[in-house]
mmCIF file of C-alpha atoms and ligand atoms in Angstrom:
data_model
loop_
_atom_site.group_PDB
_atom_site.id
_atom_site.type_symbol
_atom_site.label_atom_id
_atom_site.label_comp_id
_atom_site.label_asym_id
_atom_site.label_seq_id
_atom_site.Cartn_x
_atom_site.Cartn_y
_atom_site.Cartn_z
ATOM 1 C CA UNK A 1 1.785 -23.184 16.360
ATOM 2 C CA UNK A 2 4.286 -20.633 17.518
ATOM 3 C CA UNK A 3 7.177 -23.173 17.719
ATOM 4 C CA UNK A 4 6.925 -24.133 14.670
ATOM 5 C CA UNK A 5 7.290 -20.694 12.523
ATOM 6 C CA UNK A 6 10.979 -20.028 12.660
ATOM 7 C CA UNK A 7 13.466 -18.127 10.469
ATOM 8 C CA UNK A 8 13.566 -21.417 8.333
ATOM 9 C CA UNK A 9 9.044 -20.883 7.342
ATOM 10 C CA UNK A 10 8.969 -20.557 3.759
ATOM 11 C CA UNK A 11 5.529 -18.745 3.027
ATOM 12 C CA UNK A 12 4.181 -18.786 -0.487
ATOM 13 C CA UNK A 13 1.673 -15.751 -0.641
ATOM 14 C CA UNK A 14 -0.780 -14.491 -3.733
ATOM 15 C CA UNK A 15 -2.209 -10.907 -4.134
ATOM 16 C CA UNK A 16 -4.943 -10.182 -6.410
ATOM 17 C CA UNK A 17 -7.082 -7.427 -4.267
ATOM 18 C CA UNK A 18 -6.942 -4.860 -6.505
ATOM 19 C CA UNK A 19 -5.411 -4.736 -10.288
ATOM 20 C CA UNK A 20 -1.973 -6.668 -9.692
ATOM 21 C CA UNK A 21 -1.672 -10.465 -9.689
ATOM 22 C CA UNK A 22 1.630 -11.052 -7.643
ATOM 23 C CA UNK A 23 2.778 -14.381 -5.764
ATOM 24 C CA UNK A 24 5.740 -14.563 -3.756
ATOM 25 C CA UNK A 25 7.811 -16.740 -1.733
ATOM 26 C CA UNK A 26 9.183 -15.500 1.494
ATOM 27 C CA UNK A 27 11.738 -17.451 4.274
ATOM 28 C CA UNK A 28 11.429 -16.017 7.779
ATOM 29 C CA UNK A 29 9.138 -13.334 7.325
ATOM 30 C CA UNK A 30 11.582 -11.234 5.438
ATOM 31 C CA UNK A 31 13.890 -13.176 3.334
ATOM 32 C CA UNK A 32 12.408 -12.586 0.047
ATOM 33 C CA UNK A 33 12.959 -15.256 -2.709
ATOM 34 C CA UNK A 34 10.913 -14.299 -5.413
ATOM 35 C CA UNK A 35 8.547 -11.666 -6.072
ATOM 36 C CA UNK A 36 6.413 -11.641 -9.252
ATOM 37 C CA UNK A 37 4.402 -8.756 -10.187
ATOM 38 C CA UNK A 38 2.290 -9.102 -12.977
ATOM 39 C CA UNK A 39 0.484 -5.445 -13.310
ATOM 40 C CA UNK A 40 -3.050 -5.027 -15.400
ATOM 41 C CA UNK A 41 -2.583 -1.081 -15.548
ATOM 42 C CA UNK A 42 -2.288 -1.042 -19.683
ATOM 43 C CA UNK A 43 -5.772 -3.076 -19.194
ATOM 44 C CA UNK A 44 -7.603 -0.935 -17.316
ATOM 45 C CA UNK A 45 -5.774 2.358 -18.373
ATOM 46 C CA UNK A 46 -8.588 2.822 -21.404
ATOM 47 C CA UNK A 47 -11.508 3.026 -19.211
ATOM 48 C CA UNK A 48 -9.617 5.956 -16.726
ATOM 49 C CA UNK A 49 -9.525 3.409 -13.582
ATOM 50 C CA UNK A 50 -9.956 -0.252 -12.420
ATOM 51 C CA UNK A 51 -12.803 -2.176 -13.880
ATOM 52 C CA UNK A 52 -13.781 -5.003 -11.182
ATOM 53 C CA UNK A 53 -14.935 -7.375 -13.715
ATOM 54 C CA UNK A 54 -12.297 -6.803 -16.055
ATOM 55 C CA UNK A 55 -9.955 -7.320 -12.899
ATOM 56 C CA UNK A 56 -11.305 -10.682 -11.775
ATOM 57 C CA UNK A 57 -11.328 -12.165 -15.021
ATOM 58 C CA UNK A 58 -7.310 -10.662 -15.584
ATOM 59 C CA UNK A 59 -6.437 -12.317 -12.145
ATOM 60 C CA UNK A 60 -8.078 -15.850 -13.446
ATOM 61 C CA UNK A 61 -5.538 -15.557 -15.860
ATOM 62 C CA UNK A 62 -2.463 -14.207 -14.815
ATOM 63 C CA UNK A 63 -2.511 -16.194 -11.410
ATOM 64 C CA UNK A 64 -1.170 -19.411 -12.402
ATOM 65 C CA UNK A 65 1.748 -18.475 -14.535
ATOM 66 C CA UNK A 66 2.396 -15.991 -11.862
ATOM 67 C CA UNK A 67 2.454 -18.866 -8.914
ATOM 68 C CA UNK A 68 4.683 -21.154 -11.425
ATOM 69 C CA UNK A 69 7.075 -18.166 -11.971
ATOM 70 C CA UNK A 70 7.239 -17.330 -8.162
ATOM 71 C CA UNK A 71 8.502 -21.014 -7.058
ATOM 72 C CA UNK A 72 10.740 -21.645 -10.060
ATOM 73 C CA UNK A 73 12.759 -17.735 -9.304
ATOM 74 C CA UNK A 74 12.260 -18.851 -5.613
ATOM 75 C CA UNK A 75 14.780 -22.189 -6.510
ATOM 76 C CA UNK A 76 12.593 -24.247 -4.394
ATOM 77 C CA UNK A 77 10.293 -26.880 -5.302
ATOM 78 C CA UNK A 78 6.993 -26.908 -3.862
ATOM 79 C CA UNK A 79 7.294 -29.261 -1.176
ATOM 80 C CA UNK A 80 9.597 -26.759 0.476
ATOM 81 C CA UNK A 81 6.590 -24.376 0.793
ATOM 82 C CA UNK A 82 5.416 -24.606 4.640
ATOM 83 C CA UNK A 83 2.287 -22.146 4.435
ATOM 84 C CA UNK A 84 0.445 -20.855 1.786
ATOM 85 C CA UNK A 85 -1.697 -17.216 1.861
ATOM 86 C CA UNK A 86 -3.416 -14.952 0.363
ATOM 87 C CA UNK A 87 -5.236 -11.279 0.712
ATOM 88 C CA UNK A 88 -8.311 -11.557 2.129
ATOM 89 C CA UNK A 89 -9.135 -7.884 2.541
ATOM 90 C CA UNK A 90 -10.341 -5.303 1.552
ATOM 91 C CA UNK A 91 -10.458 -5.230 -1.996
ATOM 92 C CA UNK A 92 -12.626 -5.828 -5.080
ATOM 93 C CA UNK A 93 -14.743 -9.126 -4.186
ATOM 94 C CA UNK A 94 -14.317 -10.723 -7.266
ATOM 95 C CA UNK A 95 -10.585 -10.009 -7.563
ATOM 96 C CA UNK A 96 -9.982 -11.132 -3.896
ATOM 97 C CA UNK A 97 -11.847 -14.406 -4.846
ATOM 98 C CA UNK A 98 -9.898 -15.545 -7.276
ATOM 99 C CA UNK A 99 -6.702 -15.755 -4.801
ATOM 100 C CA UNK A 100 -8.167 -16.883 -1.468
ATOM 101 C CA UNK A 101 -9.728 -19.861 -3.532
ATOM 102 C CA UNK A 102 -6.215 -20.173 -5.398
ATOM 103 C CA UNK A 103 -4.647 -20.436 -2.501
ATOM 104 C CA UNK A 104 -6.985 -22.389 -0.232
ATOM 105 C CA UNK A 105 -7.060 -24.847 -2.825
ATOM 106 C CA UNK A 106 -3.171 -25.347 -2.939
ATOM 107 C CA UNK A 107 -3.279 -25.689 0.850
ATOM 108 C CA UNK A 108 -5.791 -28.443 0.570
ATOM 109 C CA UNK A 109 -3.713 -30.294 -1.880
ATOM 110 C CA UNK A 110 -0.461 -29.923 -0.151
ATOM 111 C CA UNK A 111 -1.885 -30.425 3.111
ATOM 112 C CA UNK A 112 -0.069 -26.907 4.429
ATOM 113 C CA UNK A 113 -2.017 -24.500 6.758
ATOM 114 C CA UNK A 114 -4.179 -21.753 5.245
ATOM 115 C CA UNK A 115 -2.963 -18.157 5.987
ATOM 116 C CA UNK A 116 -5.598 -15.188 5.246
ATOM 117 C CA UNK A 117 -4.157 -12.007 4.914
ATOM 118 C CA UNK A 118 -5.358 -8.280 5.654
ATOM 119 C CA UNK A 119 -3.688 -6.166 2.860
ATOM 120 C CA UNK A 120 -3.782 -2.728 5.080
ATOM 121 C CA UNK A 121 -1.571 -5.014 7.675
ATOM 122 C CA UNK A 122 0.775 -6.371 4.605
ATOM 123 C CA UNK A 123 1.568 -2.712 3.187
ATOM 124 C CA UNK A 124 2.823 -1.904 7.116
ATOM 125 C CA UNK A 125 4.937 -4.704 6.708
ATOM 126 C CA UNK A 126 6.661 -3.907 3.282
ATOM 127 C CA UNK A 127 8.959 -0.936 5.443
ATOM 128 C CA UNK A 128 9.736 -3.334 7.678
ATOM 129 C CA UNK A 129 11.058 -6.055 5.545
ATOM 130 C CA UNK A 130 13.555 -3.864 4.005
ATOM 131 C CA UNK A 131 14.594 -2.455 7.447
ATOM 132 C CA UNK A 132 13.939 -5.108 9.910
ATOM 133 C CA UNK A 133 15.853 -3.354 12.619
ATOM 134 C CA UNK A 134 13.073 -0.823 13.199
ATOM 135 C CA UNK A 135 11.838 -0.729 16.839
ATOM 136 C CA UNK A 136 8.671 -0.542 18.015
ATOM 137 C CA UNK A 137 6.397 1.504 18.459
ATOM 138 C CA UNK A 138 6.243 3.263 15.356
ATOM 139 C CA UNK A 139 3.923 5.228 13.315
ATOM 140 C CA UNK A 140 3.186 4.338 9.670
ATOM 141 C CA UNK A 141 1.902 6.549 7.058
ATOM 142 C CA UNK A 142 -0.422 4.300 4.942
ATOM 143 C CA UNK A 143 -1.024 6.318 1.255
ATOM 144 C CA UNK A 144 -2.533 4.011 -1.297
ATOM 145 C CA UNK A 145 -5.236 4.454 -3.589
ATOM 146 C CA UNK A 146 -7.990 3.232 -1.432
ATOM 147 C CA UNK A 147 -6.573 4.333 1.546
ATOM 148 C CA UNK A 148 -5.089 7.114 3.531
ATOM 149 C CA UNK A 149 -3.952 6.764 7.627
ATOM 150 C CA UNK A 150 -1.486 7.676 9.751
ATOM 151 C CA UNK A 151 -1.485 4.351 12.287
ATOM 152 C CA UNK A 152 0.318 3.656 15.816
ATOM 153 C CA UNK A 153 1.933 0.389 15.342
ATOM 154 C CA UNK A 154 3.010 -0.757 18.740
ATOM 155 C CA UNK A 155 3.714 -4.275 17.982
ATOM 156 C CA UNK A 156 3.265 -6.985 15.888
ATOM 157 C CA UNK A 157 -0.852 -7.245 15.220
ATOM 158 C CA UNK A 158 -1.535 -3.976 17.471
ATOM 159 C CA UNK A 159 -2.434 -0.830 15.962
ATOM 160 C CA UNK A 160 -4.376 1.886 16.258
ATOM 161 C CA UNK A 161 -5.391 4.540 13.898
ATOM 162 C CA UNK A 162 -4.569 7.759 14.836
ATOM 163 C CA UNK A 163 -6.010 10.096 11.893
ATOM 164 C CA UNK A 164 -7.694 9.050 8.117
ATOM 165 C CA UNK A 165 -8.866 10.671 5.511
ATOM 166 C CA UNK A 166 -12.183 12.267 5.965
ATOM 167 C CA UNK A 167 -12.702 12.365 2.062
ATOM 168 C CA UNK A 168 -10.523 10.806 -0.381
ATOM 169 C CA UNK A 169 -7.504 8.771 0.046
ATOM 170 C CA UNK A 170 -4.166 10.599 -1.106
ATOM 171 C CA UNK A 171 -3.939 7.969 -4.477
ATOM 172 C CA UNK A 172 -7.652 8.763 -5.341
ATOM 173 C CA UNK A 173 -7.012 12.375 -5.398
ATOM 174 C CA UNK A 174 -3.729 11.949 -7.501
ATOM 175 C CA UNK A 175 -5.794 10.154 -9.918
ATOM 176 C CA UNK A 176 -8.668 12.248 -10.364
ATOM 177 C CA UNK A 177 -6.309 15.398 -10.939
ATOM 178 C CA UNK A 178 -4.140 13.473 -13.077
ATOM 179 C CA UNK A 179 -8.026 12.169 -14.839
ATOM 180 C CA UNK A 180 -9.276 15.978 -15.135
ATOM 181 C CA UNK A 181 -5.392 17.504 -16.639
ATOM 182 C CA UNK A 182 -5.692 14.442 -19.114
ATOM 183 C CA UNK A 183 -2.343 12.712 -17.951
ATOM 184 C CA UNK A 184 -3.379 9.167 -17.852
ATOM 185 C CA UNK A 185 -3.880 6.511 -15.032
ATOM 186 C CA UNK A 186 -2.999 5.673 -12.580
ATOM 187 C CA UNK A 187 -2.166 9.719 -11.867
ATOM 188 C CA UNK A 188 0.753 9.301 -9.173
ATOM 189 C CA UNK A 189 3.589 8.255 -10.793
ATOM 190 C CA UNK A 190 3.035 10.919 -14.008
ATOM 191 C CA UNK A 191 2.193 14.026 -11.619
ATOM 192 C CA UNK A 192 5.185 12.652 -9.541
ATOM 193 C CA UNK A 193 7.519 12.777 -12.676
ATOM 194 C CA UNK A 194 5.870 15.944 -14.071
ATOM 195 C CA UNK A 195 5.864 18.075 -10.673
ATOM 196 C CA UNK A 196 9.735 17.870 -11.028
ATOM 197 C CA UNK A 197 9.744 19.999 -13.715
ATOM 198 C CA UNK A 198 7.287 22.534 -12.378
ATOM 199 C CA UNK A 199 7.136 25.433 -9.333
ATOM 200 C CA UNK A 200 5.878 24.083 -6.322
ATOM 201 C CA UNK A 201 4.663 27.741 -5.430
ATOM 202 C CA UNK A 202 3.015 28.621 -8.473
ATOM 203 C CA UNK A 203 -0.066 28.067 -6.705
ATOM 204 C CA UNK A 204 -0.545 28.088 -3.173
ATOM 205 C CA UNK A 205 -3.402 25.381 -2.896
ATOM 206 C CA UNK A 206 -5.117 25.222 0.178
ATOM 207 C CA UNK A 207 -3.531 22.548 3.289
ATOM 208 C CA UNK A 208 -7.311 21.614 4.609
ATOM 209 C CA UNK A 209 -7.220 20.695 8.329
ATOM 210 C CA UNK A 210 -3.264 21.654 8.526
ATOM 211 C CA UNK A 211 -4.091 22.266 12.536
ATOM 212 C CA UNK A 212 -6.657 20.378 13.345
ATOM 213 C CA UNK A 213 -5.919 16.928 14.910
ATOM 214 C CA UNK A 214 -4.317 14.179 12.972
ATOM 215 C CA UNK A 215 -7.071 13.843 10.439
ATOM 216 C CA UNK A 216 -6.856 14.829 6.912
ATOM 217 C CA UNK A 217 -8.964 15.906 3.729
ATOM 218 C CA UNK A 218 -7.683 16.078 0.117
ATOM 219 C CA UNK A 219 -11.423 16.693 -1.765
ATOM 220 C CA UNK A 220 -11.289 20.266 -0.933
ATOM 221 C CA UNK A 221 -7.837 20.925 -2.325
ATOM 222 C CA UNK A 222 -9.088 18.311 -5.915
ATOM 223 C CA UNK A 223 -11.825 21.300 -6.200
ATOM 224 C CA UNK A 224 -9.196 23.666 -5.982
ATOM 225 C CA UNK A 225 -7.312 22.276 -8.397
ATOM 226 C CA UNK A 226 -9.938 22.109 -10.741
ATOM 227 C CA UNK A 227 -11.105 25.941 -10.123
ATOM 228 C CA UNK A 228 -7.956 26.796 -10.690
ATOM 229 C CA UNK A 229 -7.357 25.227 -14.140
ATOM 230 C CA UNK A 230 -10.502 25.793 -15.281
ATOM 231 C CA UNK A 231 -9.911 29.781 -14.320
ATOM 232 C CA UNK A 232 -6.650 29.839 -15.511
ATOM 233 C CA UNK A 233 -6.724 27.654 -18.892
ATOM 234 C CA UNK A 234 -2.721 29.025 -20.078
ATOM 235 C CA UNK A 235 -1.665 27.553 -16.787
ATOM 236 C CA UNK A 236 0.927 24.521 -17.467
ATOM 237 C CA UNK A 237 0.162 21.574 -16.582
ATOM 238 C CA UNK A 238 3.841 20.906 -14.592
ATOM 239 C CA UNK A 239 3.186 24.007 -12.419
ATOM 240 C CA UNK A 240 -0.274 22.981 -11.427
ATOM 241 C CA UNK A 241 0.909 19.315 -10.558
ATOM 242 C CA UNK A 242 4.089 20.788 -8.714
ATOM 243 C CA UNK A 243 1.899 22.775 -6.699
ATOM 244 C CA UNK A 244 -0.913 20.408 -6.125
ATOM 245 C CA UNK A 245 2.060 17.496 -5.297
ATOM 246 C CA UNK A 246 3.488 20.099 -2.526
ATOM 247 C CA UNK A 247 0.544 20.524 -0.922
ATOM 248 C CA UNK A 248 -0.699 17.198 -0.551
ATOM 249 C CA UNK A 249 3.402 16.261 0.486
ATOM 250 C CA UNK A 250 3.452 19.229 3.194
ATOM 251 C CA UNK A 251 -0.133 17.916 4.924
ATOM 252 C CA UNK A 252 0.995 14.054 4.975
ATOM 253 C CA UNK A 253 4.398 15.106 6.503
ATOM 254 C CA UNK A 254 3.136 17.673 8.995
ATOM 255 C CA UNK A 255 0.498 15.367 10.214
ATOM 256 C CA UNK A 256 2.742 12.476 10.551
ATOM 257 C CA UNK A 257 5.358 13.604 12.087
ATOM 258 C CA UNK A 258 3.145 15.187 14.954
ATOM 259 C CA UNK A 259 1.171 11.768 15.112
ATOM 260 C CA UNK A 260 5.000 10.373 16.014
ATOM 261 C CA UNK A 261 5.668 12.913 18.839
ATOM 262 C CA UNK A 262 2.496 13.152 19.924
ATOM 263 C CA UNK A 263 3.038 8.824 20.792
ATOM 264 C CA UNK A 264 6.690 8.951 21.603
ATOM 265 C CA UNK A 265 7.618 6.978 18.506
ATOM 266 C CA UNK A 266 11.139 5.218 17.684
ATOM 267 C CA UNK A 267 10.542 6.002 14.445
ATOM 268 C CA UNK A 268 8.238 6.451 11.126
ATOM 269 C CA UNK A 269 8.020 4.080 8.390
ATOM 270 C CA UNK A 270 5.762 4.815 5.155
ATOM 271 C CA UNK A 271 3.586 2.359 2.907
ATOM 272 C CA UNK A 272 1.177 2.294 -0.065
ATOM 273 C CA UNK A 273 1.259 2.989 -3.684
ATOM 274 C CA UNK A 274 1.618 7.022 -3.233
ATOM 275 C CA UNK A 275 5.137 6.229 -1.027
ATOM 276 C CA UNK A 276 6.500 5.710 -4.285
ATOM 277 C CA UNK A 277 6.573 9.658 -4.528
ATOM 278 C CA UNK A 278 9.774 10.981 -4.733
ATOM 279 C CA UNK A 279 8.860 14.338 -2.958
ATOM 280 C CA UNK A 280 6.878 12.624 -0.080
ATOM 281 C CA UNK A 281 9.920 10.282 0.603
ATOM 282 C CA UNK A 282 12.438 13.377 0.173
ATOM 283 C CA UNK A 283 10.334 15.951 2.396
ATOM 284 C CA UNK A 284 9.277 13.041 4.773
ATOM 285 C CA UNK A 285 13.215 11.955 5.264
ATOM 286 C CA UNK A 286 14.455 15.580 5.676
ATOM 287 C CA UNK A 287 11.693 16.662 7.984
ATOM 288 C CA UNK A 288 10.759 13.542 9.699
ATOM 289 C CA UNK A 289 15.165 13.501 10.528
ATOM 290 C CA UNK A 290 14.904 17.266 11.670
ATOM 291 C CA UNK A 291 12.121 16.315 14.505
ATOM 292 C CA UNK A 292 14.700 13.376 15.222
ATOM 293 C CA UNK A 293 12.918 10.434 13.956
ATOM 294 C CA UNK A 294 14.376 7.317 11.861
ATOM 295 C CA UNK A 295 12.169 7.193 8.573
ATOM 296 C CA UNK A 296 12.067 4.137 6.621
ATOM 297 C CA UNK A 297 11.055 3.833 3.110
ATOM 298 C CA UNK A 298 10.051 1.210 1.335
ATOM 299 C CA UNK A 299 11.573 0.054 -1.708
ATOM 300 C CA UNK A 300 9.742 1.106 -4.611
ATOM 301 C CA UNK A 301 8.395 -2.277 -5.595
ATOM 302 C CA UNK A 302 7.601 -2.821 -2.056
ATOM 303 C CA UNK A 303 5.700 0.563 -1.841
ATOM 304 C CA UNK A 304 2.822 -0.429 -4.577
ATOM 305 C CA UNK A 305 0.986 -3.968 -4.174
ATOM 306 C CA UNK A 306 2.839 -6.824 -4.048
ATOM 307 C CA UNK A 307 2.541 -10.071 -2.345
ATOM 308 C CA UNK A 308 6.417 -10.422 -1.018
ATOM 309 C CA UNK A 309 4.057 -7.970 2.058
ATOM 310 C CA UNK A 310 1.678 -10.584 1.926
ATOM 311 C CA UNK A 311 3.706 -13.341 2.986
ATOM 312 C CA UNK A 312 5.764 -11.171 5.432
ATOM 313 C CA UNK A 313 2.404 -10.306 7.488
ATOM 314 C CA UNK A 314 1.454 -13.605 7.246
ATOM 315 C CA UNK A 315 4.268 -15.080 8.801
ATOM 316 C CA UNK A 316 3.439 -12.685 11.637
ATOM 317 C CA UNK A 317 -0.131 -13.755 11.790
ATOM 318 C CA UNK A 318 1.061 -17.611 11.274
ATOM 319 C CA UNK A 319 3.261 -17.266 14.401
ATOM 320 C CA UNK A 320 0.654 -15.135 16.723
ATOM 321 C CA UNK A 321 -2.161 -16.419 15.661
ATOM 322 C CA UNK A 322 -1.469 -20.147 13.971
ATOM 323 C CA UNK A 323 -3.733 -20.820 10.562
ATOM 324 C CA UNK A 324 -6.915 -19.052 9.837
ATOM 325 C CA UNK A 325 -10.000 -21.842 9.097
ATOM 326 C CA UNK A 326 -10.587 -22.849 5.029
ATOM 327 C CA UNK A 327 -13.657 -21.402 6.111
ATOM 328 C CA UNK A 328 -12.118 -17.914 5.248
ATOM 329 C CA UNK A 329 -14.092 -15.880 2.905
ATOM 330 C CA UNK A 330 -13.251 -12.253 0.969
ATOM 331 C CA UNK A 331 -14.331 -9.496 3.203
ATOM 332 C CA UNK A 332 -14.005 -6.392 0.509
ATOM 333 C CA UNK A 333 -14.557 -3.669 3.504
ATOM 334 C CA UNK A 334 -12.001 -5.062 6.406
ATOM 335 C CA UNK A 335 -10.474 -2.582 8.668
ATOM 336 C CA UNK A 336 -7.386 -3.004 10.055
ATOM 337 C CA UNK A 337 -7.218 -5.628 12.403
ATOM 338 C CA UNK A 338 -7.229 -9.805 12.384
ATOM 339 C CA UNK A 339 -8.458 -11.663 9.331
ATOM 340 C CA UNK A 340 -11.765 -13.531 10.876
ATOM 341 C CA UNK A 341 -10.485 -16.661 11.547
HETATM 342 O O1 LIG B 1 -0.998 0.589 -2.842
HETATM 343 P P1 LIG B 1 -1.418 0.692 -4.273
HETATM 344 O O2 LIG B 1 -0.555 0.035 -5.323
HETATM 345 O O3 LIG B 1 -2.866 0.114 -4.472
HETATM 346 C C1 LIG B 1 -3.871 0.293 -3.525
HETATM 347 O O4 LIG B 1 -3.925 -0.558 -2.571
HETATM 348 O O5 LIG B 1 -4.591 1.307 -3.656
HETATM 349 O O6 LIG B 1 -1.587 2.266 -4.582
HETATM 350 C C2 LIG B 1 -1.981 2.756 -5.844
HETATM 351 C C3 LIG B 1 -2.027 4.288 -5.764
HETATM 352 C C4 LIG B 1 -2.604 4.952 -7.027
HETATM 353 O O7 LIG B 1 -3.563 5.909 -6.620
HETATM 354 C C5 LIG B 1 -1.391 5.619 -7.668
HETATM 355 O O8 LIG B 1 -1.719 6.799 -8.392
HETATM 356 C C6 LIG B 1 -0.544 5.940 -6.443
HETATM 357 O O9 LIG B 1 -0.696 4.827 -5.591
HETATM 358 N N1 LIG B 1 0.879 6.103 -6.781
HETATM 359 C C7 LIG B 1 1.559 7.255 -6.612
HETATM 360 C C8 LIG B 1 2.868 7.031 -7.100
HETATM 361 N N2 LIG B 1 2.944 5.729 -7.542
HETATM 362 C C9 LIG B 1 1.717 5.176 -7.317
HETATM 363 N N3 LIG B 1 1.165 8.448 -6.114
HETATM 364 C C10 LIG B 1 2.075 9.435 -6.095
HETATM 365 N N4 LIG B 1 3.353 9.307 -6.569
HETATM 366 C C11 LIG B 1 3.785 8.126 -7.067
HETATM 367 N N5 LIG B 1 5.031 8.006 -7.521
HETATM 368 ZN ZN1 LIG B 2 -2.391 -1.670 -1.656
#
């Protein structure tokens, strides 16, 4: 297969793992053509978090308008589309359904191979699309809702992870602070906004694990949070958030930045929703630069889900590993590492 997947391998990729329906079409592994986003946050906003049901059903709809509006921005016409993919993990089963079958489907009918996609692979990909010059090996902070690691990426398809959360993921505990001050959901992008206008040291929250191996824990410093308010009821809500937003920002750069010496990287690249945050990509930049590594940021679109990622991993996986089988399922728990095939 490998001959065949050349700068010219236009990759039409859907995402619907979580609670964004996106499709995108992508030439080379990083020339992106279109990008669609179509988000269901105002859906699920009322009920405080992501409703899998209520997700599925959302994708069922959104999908094909989405698809339509990715090829016509793309300027191609579908014959032009050499490989079609789709997440296949982890996510919400339902939700993950609806694209694979989407997508397995339009393979069938166009006769083009079948390319399942691991979504923890895709978000190390969105840094690299909008720097492709980035050598390996690097080390990639993965912050999303769902997840939290700090990963050794020393080539294309081989990674290991070199500390997780032992608790929540960073997102999760952004959104259950945001949940208990009464901001809203999703929590990161209003305690992100909110934090600016607060003092950082207000509150010294605790930095669990700060010097203990590459792991990390964010539950205990949620609790904090929480004691704190609930002690200290005149507290506002800016200088809490600043405070709760350094802490979390000063463990995610401390640990990464060791994980990078400690494997001799060229440089560190972030990914997920929460690398968004404007003071994790300021502090990150500044002290990530200081220790002498490169740090690449995602754009901001590229940062939360999107399936531009989608198609750049698959191209990868297209050219390593050639199609995976119609036989592909949704596998809601996958770890990082090959799609079964
Ligand atoms: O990667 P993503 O879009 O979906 C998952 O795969 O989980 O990440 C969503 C997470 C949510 O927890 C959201 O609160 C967080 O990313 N997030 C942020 C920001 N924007 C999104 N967290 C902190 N600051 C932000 N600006
Ligand atoms: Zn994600």
């Amino acid at each position: 297969m490998s001959s065949e997947v050349n700068d010219s391998t236009v990759i039409l990729a859907l995402e619907t793992s979580c609670d964004e329906t996106a499709a995108s079409v992508v030439m080379g592994g990083s020339d992106v053509l279109s990008s669609i986003v179509s988000s269901q946050i105002d859906i699920h906003a009322r009920f405080g978090g992501v409703v899998p049901e209520v997700a599925s059903r959302a994708h069922l709809e959104a999908l094909l308008p989405v698809v339509n509006s990715a090829i016509e921005e793309a300027g191609i016409l579908p014959t032009r589309i050499d490989a079609v993919a789709a997440t296949a993990g982890p996510g919400l089963i339902g939700a993950l359904l609806v694209g694979v079958s989407a997508a397995k489907s339009l393979s069938l009918v166009w006769n083009k191979p079948f390319i399942g996609v691991n979504h923890l692979e895709a978000h190390l990909y969105a840094g690299l699309l909008d720097d492709p010059s980035l050598q390996f090996p690097l080390v990639v902070l993965l912050v999303s809702g769902g997840h939290t690691m700090i990963i050794h990426m020393k080539d294309h398809g081989d990674y290991t992870v070199l500390g997780r959360t032992i608790d929540d993921a960073a997102g999760e505990a952004y959104d259950k602070v945001a949940r208990y001050l009464n901001l809203g959901y999703p929590g990161g992008p209003v305690i992100d906004k909110i934090a600016s206008e607060g003092n950082p040291h207000a509150v010294e929250f605790p930095r669990a694990m700060m010097h203990d191996g590459l792991d990390v824990s964010f539950s205990g410093l949620k609790t904090a949070v929480i004691n704190h308010v609930k002690k200290n009821p005149e507290m506002h809500n800016v200088d809490v958030a600043a405070s709760f937003q350094a802490a979390v920002v000063d463990v995610l750069c401390a640990k990464t930045i060791r994980a990078a010496q400690q494997v001799g990287a060229q440089g560190i690249v972030l990914g997920g929703g929460v690398s968004a945050n404007s003071l994790l990509r300021s502090e990150m930049t500044r002290r990530g630069n200081e220790a002498g590594f490169k740090v690449a940021l995602p754009s901001r679109a590229m940062c939360t889900d999107n399936a531009a990622m989608i198609a750049s991993a698959a191209w990868h996986r297209l050219k390593s590993d050639g199609p995976t089988s119609l036989e592909c399922g949704a596998y809601p728990n996958l770890k990082l590492a090959a799609v079964p095939r």
